[in-house]
Structures are given as structure tokens and as C-alpha cells.
């Protein structure tokens, strides 16, 4: 029996000796390679985890630093005012710097060179802007998903080369829905199209200058461009035909003079009412047409001999705008009616403009015609408010997304000037947004 077992084990050993040794060697090499790959992957993961740990620690450190700064600031405020350092927001949560809404700021600036000929005299001037439009800032903040705030300060130089500062717009807006939005503050009144779309940055508009009928109050303007009050606006879809946009506002109205915008104190008890309606038909994309009606009682101005009583003002306006692809067509008309309570006389001033442009790559040639027919002897206007017929021809070159160069020539024939004393003006402008 033992002999048989010995023979069996000897036979098995002989078989094992015949198995190729290369198979074991290859399998062992493969296992070693896999182990090395796993070790490398583990080293890489460990490095990434260490980096993430370091980044997390730095972020937590910054958060702690901000919280300490917020606490110290609140303690300083409490020490100065005696008021609590924080106000409750929800439950026991308190206000911190991390919960303050972010502020976004944009800026506009202009650099202008003008050559003009008027009353047989020629003048040329370099300036950082034009008539009080040097540097304009636009600050906005989304307080919530529905509430936003806008502030537009303006820095300029007056005719005596002295710096001035003015808040052009300050608006708190609440978006209830597309059907209703509520705004309160000082803003550009919704008189037509231009005043809502193009504000104080010349970079925004195709041309260098605003239409004559839209001159600002400080530039011997005709319309109440700025106003302080409350307005409701929205857009209402009307079937499959068009969108109806509306804007209804109640404001302090005019001051005693054309260049006065009552902000803190209204000079009379009456309020101005403005209603703007416009339609945007679906059948012709880019077309917008509308009309506007504005009513106000202008307070008396006793220092002026002819202004012992108030003036009833009614402004009727209409606009038609077509913007499609590279084509821009704008036209607006206004009639300003004054009923003077001092004399019982009525006056009508008419103003309109038409503008067209077409963009070719980065170049936009344009033309605009302005006409203003001022009512004779209207006690609200001054000698600087004259009839005019103005032609403007120019070109805009968008050199960079944030920089536009403009060159335009204008010919202005104003009533009251002798023959040959028309104004010719050539203006070069570089406007930027930052």
C-alpha cells in the first residue's frame, strides 16, 4: 500500500514539474503593476484631499474674519449711537455683512472736441463731456428677487469750470409681475420713447446729443425730463395681436422755473399726472407706437412780473419706433400747452424729431432732424428758448465693445438770428462704458 501511495505522489510531482513556470511569473508581474497603480492613485487622492482641506480652512478663516469685523463694526455703531448692533431679520437670525445685497456699478464717460461757428465767431473746445454730462455712474442692487434699487450720480463741470455733483436718478422698484411694477423716487419720466431708453451716458445712444425737444432742464429744456414721485407700469398681452405697455405716474411736477425739479419740497399742493400707453404688434417685430398725456399746475413765480398766478400745463405726445436687425427709426412729437392764469392767454409750443440709422459691421451712419416752434410771449420760457430747425449728420464707430467714437456735423437755424448767423458745429466724441 505504501508503495502504491509513493508511486501516486511521485506521479503528481512529475505532472507539476511539467507546468510552465512562465504563467506564474506573468500573473505575479501583473499583480505587482496593479498594486503600483493603486498606490499612485491613492497618493494623488491624498494630495487632492490635502489641498481641499487647506482651501476649506482658508475660506473658513476668511468667514471668521468677516464675522469678527462685522461684530466689531456693530459694537462701534452701538457705542456711537446707543442702538443695538444688529437688527433681527427672521426669528433669532441677525444681520451680517454676508447677508447684505451685492452692489453692481457701471460708469459712463465722454471726451469731446467741438468746433463751432456762431455770430461770425469761431470757437473750439476740448471737454470731458458736454453740458454737465462728464462722468455718470449707474449703481444697482437686487435687494430680493423682486425688489431692486438704482442710483445714478453725475459729476460735471459748470460754465465757470467748477465741479458739480448731482443725483440724476434714485429709484426703488418692486416687480410684482410682468403685469405690474411699482417705482418710487426720482427718475426719467415716461414721456415717450427716448427718455425711458437713453439716460445720461452718451455711449448708450447712437448720436452724441439728445434731441432738442428732450434737452435736460439744466440745458434750457422744454419737457419735465426728471420727476419725483410714484408710478405704476407693466405690459399686458392682448390676445395674439400685440402687447400693451402702460405707465401711470403721480409726481411733484414742475417747479417755478423750467430748470427746477422739486425734490424735497413741492411748491404747490397740486400733483402732476402722466399716462403713457404704447403697443407692440406681433405682426411686425420691432415696431412700437404710443401716445402720452401729462397734466400739471405750474406754481406762480412772483419775482417775475408776468408770473403772479399759476399756469396750467398740458403736454400731448406721440411716438413711433422701429428697431429691427441693424435698422433704427425713431420719431416723436410733443405739443406743450400753457394756460396762463395771470393773463388768461393760452400758448402752444410744438417740438418733434425724426432719426434714422443703419449699422454696417462696426460703423453706424445716422441722420436726425429737429424742429421746435416756441410759442411767442409764453411767460414760462425765457429768451434762450427759440424756434429752431436743426440737421445732424454723423457716423458712429464701435472701436471696442466698451468704446464708441462719433463724428457729427450739425446745422442749426434759430429764429431771431440774422441771416448768415446760423450755427455750424462739428463735434468729435469718444464715449466709454466701464
PDB file of C-alpha atoms in Angstrom, residues 261-433:
ATOM      1  CA  UNK A 261     -37.127 119.852 -10.305  1.00  0.00           C
ATOM      2  CA  UNK A 262     -38.929 119.845  -6.918  1.00  0.00           C
ATOM      3  CA  UNK A 263     -37.430 117.052  -4.844  1.00  0.00           C
ATOM      4  CA  UNK A 264     -37.710 117.829  -1.170  1.00  0.00           C
ATOM      5  CA  UNK A 265     -40.431 120.493  -1.250  1.00  0.00           C
ATOM      6  CA  UNK A 266     -43.240 120.779  -3.787  1.00  0.00           C
ATOM      7  CA  UNK A 267     -44.003 124.445  -4.482  1.00  0.00           C
ATOM      8  CA  UNK A 268     -47.764 123.894  -4.642  1.00  0.00           C
ATOM      9  CA  UNK A 269     -50.391 121.432  -3.447  1.00  0.00           C
ATOM     10  CA  UNK A 270     -51.291 120.002  -6.842  1.00  0.00           C
ATOM     11  CA  UNK A 271     -49.591 116.953  -8.302  1.00  0.00           C
ATOM     12  CA  UNK A 272     -48.647 116.189 -11.883  1.00  0.00           C
ATOM     13  CA  UNK A 273     -50.236 113.188 -13.635  1.00  0.00           C
ATOM     14  CA  UNK A 274     -48.630 111.364 -16.538  1.00  0.00           C
ATOM     15  CA  UNK A 275     -50.108 108.489 -18.574  1.00  0.00           C
ATOM     16  CA  UNK A 276     -48.201 106.677 -21.320  1.00  0.00           C
ATOM     17  CA  UNK A 277     -49.692 103.903 -23.462  1.00  0.00           C
ATOM     18  CA  UNK A 278     -47.872 102.063 -26.236  1.00  0.00           C
ATOM     19  CA  UNK A 279     -48.490  98.978 -28.360  1.00  0.00           C
ATOM     20  CA  UNK A 280     -46.034  96.477 -29.798  1.00  0.00           C
ATOM     21  CA  UNK A 281     -47.783  94.445 -32.539  1.00  0.00           C
ATOM     22  CA  UNK A 282     -46.677  90.859 -33.020  1.00  0.00           C
ATOM     23  CA  UNK A 283     -47.122  91.012 -36.793  1.00  0.00           C
ATOM     24  CA  UNK A 284     -44.197  93.443 -37.173  1.00  0.00           C
ATOM     25  CA  UNK A 285     -41.419  92.716 -34.721  1.00  0.00           C
ATOM     26  CA  UNK A 286     -39.546  95.802 -33.575  1.00  0.00           C
ATOM     27  CA  UNK A 287     -42.413  98.258 -34.078  1.00  0.00           C
ATOM     28  CA  UNK A 288     -43.663 100.325 -31.158  1.00  0.00           C
ATOM     29  CA  UNK A 289     -46.268 103.098 -31.256  1.00  0.00           C
ATOM     30  CA  UNK A 290     -47.823 105.091 -28.438  1.00  0.00           C
ATOM     31  CA  UNK A 291     -49.087 108.345 -27.006  1.00  0.00           C
ATOM     32  CA  UNK A 292     -48.620 110.277 -23.791  1.00  0.00           C
ATOM     33  CA  UNK A 293     -50.632 112.830 -21.816  1.00  0.00           C
ATOM     34  CA  UNK A 294     -49.213 114.928 -18.979  1.00  0.00           C
ATOM     35  CA  UNK A 295     -51.019 117.494 -16.822  1.00  0.00           C
ATOM     36  CA  UNK A 296     -49.593 119.792 -14.173  1.00  0.00           C
ATOM     37  CA  UNK A 297     -50.188 123.104 -12.446  1.00  0.00           C
ATOM     38  CA  UNK A 298     -47.015 125.192 -12.539  1.00  0.00           C
ATOM     39  CA  UNK A 299     -46.755 127.347  -9.380  1.00  0.00           C
ATOM     40  CA  UNK A 300     -46.645 131.127  -9.592  1.00  0.00           C
ATOM     41  CA  UNK A 301     -43.334 132.964  -9.567  1.00  0.00           C
ATOM     42  CA  UNK A 302     -43.997 136.453  -8.106  1.00  0.00           C
ATOM     43  CA  UNK A 303     -40.462 137.803  -8.666  1.00  0.00           C
ATOM     44  CA  UNK A 304     -41.271 137.551 -12.372  1.00  0.00           C
ATOM     45  CA  UNK A 305     -43.694 140.324 -13.326  1.00  0.00           C
ATOM     46  CA  UNK A 306     -45.788 138.145 -15.611  1.00  0.00           C
ATOM     47  CA  UNK A 307     -45.945 135.157 -13.234  1.00  0.00           C
ATOM     48  CA  UNK A 308     -48.253 136.331 -10.435  1.00  0.00           C
ATOM     49  CA  UNK A 309     -50.544 133.309 -10.832  1.00  0.00           C
ATOM     50  CA  UNK A 310     -50.163 129.655 -11.741  1.00  0.00           C
ATOM     51  CA  UNK A 311     -50.001 128.153 -15.226  1.00  0.00           C
ATOM     52  CA  UNK A 312     -51.970 125.074 -16.264  1.00  0.00           C
ATOM     53  CA  UNK A 313     -49.771 122.809 -18.378  1.00  0.00           C
ATOM     54  CA  UNK A 314     -50.963 120.049 -20.712  1.00  0.00           C
ATOM     55  CA  UNK A 315     -48.462 118.043 -22.757  1.00  0.00           C
ATOM     56  CA  UNK A 316     -49.613 115.712 -25.528  1.00  0.00           C
ATOM     57  CA  UNK A 317     -47.079 113.400 -27.119  1.00  0.00           C
ATOM     58  CA  UNK A 318     -46.801 110.563 -29.585  1.00  0.00           C
ATOM     59  CA  UNK A 319     -44.022 108.274 -30.741  1.00  0.00           C
ATOM     60  CA  UNK A 320     -43.321 105.650 -33.405  1.00  0.00           C
ATOM     61  CA  UNK A 321     -40.213 103.477 -33.214  1.00  0.00           C
ATOM     62  CA  UNK A 322     -38.976 100.669 -35.435  1.00  0.00           C
ATOM     63  CA  UNK A 323     -35.896  98.666 -34.418  1.00  0.00           C
ATOM     64  CA  UNK A 324     -35.067  95.605 -36.486  1.00  0.00           C
ATOM     65  CA  UNK A 325     -31.689  93.994 -37.077  1.00  0.00           C
ATOM     66  CA  UNK A 326     -29.351  96.897 -37.921  1.00  0.00           C
ATOM     67  CA  UNK A 327     -32.059  99.462 -38.714  1.00  0.00           C
ATOM     68  CA  UNK A 328     -33.117 102.188 -36.259  1.00  0.00           C
ATOM     69  CA  UNK A 329     -36.032 104.565 -36.994  1.00  0.00           C
ATOM     70  CA  UNK A 330     -37.251 106.973 -34.287  1.00  0.00           C
ATOM     71  CA  UNK A 331     -39.862 109.738 -34.407  1.00  0.00           C
ATOM     72  CA  UNK A 332     -41.544 111.664 -31.577  1.00  0.00           C
ATOM     73  CA  UNK A 333     -43.882 114.662 -31.433  1.00  0.00           C
ATOM     74  CA  UNK A 334     -44.885 116.852 -28.465  1.00  0.00           C
ATOM     75  CA  UNK A 335     -47.314 119.722 -28.044  1.00  0.00           C
ATOM     76  CA  UNK A 336     -46.902 121.788 -24.861  1.00  0.00           C
ATOM     77  CA  UNK A 337     -49.974 123.856 -23.952  1.00  0.00           C
ATOM     78  CA  UNK A 338     -49.855 126.583 -21.317  1.00  0.00           C
ATOM     79  CA  UNK A 339     -52.894 128.356 -19.902  1.00  0.00           C
ATOM     80  CA  UNK A 340     -51.621 131.431 -18.061  1.00  0.00           C
ATOM     81  CA  UNK A 341     -53.945 132.300 -15.142  1.00  0.00           C
ATOM     82  CA  UNK A 342     -52.333 135.749 -14.814  1.00  0.00           C
ATOM     83  CA  UNK A 343     -53.474 136.946 -18.249  1.00  0.00           C
ATOM     84  CA  UNK A 344     -55.951 134.307 -19.356  1.00  0.00           C
ATOM     85  CA  UNK A 345     -53.867 133.748 -22.508  1.00  0.00           C
ATOM     86  CA  UNK A 346     -53.049 130.328 -23.957  1.00  0.00           C
ATOM     87  CA  UNK A 347     -49.793 129.285 -25.622  1.00  0.00           C
ATOM     88  CA  UNK A 348     -48.740 126.253 -27.648  1.00  0.00           C
ATOM     89  CA  UNK A 349     -45.178 125.071 -28.226  1.00  0.00           C
ATOM     90  CA  UNK A 350     -44.519 122.300 -30.746  1.00  0.00           C
ATOM     91  CA  UNK A 351     -41.445 120.075 -30.931  1.00  0.00           C
ATOM     92  CA  UNK A 352     -40.559 116.932 -32.824  1.00  0.00           C
ATOM     93  CA  UNK A 353     -37.639 114.956 -34.208  1.00  0.00           C
ATOM     94  CA  UNK A 354     -37.035 112.110 -36.647  1.00  0.00           C
ATOM     95  CA  UNK A 355     -33.891 109.979 -36.594  1.00  0.00           C
ATOM     96  CA  UNK A 356     -32.627 107.123 -38.723  1.00  0.00           C
ATOM     97  CA  UNK A 357     -29.508 104.967 -38.665  1.00  0.00           C
ATOM     98  CA  UNK A 358     -28.220 101.722 -40.131  1.00  0.00           C
ATOM     99  CA  UNK A 359     -25.374  99.679 -38.667  1.00  0.00           C
ATOM    100  CA  UNK A 360     -22.809  98.172 -41.048  1.00  0.00           C
ATOM    101  CA  UNK A 361     -20.414  95.980 -39.088  1.00  0.00           C
ATOM    102  CA  UNK A 362     -18.922  98.389 -36.530  1.00  0.00           C
ATOM    103  CA  UNK A 363     -19.992 101.553 -38.392  1.00  0.00           C
ATOM    104  CA  UNK A 364     -23.359 103.300 -37.955  1.00  0.00           C
ATOM    105  CA  UNK A 365     -24.124 106.322 -40.144  1.00  0.00           C
ATOM    106  CA  UNK A 366     -27.091 108.396 -38.925  1.00  0.00           C
ATOM    107  CA  UNK A 367     -29.188 111.472 -39.593  1.00  0.00           C
ATOM    108  CA  UNK A 368     -31.626 113.435 -37.422  1.00  0.00           C
ATOM    109  CA  UNK A 369     -33.883 116.408 -37.980  1.00  0.00           C
ATOM    110  CA  UNK A 370     -35.089 118.515 -35.024  1.00  0.00           C
ATOM    111  CA  UNK A 371     -37.780 121.181 -35.065  1.00  0.00           C
ATOM    112  CA  UNK A 372     -39.034 123.319 -32.176  1.00  0.00           C
ATOM    113  CA  UNK A 373     -41.661 126.041 -32.614  1.00  0.00           C
ATOM    114  CA  UNK A 374     -41.778 128.053 -29.376  1.00  0.00           C
ATOM    115  CA  UNK A 375     -44.934 129.988 -28.502  1.00  0.00           C
ATOM    116  CA  UNK A 376     -44.277 133.725 -28.613  1.00  0.00           C
ATOM    117  CA  UNK A 377     -44.580 135.567 -25.284  1.00  0.00           C
ATOM    118  CA  UNK A 378     -45.101 132.387 -23.247  1.00  0.00           C
ATOM    119  CA  UNK A 379     -44.228 133.592 -19.705  1.00  0.00           C
ATOM    120  CA  UNK A 380     -42.761 130.212 -18.707  1.00  0.00           C
ATOM    121  CA  UNK A 381     -39.991 130.294 -21.314  1.00  0.00           C
ATOM    122  CA  UNK A 382     -37.003 132.624 -21.484  1.00  0.00           C
ATOM    123  CA  UNK A 383     -35.141 134.301 -24.318  1.00  0.00           C
ATOM    124  CA  UNK A 384     -32.978 131.166 -24.594  1.00  0.00           C
ATOM    125  CA  UNK A 385     -35.971 129.137 -25.758  1.00  0.00           C
ATOM    126  CA  UNK A 386     -36.074 129.818 -29.514  1.00  0.00           C
ATOM    127  CA  UNK A 387     -37.557 128.324 -32.635  1.00  0.00           C
ATOM    128  CA  UNK A 388     -35.067 126.074 -34.372  1.00  0.00           C
ATOM    129  CA  UNK A 389     -34.573 123.828 -37.385  1.00  0.00           C
ATOM    130  CA  UNK A 390     -31.587 121.560 -36.906  1.00  0.00           C
ATOM    131  CA  UNK A 391     -29.987 118.986 -39.216  1.00  0.00           C
ATOM    132  CA  UNK A 392     -27.494 116.497 -37.816  1.00  0.00           C
ATOM    133  CA  UNK A 393     -25.410 114.107 -39.909  1.00  0.00           C
ATOM    134  CA  UNK A 394     -22.906 111.769 -38.315  1.00  0.00           C
ATOM    135  CA  UNK A 395     -21.285 108.371 -38.006  1.00  0.00           C
ATOM    136  CA  UNK A 396     -20.590 106.129 -35.016  1.00  0.00           C
ATOM    137  CA  UNK A 397     -17.697 103.659 -34.905  1.00  0.00           C
ATOM    138  CA  UNK A 398     -17.734 100.990 -32.205  1.00  0.00           C
ATOM    139  CA  UNK A 399     -13.991 100.517 -31.896  1.00  0.00           C
ATOM    140  CA  UNK A 400     -14.349  98.246 -28.863  1.00  0.00           C
ATOM    141  CA  UNK A 401     -17.338  96.785 -27.035  1.00  0.00           C
ATOM    142  CA  UNK A 402     -16.873  99.480 -24.367  1.00  0.00           C
ATOM    143  CA  UNK A 403     -15.699 102.381 -26.550  1.00  0.00           C
ATOM    144  CA  UNK A 404     -17.562 104.239 -29.311  1.00  0.00           C
ATOM    145  CA  UNK A 405     -16.184 107.070 -31.456  1.00  0.00           C
ATOM    146  CA  UNK A 406     -18.607 109.524 -33.039  1.00  0.00           C
ATOM    147  CA  UNK A 407     -18.188 112.352 -35.520  1.00  0.00           C
ATOM    148  CA  UNK A 408     -21.112 114.575 -36.432  1.00  0.00           C
ATOM    149  CA  UNK A 409     -21.885 117.860 -38.160  1.00  0.00           C
ATOM    150  CA  UNK A 410     -24.950 119.920 -37.301  1.00  0.00           C
ATOM    151  CA  UNK A 411     -26.527 122.964 -38.905  1.00  0.00           C
ATOM    152  CA  UNK A 412     -28.907 124.914 -36.663  1.00  0.00           C
ATOM    153  CA  UNK A 413     -31.072 127.772 -37.907  1.00  0.00           C
ATOM    154  CA  UNK A 414     -32.692 129.510 -34.943  1.00  0.00           C
ATOM    155  CA  UNK A 415     -35.329 132.180 -35.111  1.00  0.00           C
ATOM    156  CA  UNK A 416     -34.109 135.603 -34.002  1.00  0.00           C
ATOM    157  CA  UNK A 417     -30.710 135.302 -35.598  1.00  0.00           C
ATOM    158  CA  UNK A 418     -29.771 137.475 -38.547  1.00  0.00           C
ATOM    159  CA  UNK A 419     -29.064 135.960 -41.923  1.00  0.00           C
ATOM    160  CA  UNK A 420     -25.634 134.365 -42.023  1.00  0.00           C
ATOM    161  CA  UNK A 421     -25.585 133.841 -38.230  1.00  0.00           C
ATOM    162  CA  UNK A 422     -26.738 130.234 -38.262  1.00  0.00           C
ATOM    163  CA  UNK A 423     -24.802 127.847 -36.096  1.00  0.00           C
ATOM    164  CA  UNK A 424     -22.466 125.312 -37.696  1.00  0.00           C
ATOM    165  CA  UNK A 425     -20.907 122.766 -35.378  1.00  0.00           C
ATOM    166  CA  UNK A 426     -18.509 119.850 -35.882  1.00  0.00           C
ATOM    167  CA  UNK A 427     -18.129 117.534 -32.897  1.00  0.00           C
ATOM    168  CA  UNK A 428     -15.877 114.538 -32.244  1.00  0.00           C
ATOM    169  CA  UNK A 429     -16.715 112.295 -29.308  1.00  0.00           C
ATOM    170  CA  UNK A 430     -15.235 109.259 -27.625  1.00  0.00           C
ATOM    171  CA  UNK A 431     -17.659 107.698 -25.153  1.00  0.00           C
ATOM    172  CA  UNK A 432     -16.857 104.766 -22.910  1.00  0.00           C
ATOM    173  CA  UNK A 433     -18.639 102.453 -20.512  1.00  0.00           C
TER     174      UNK A 433
END
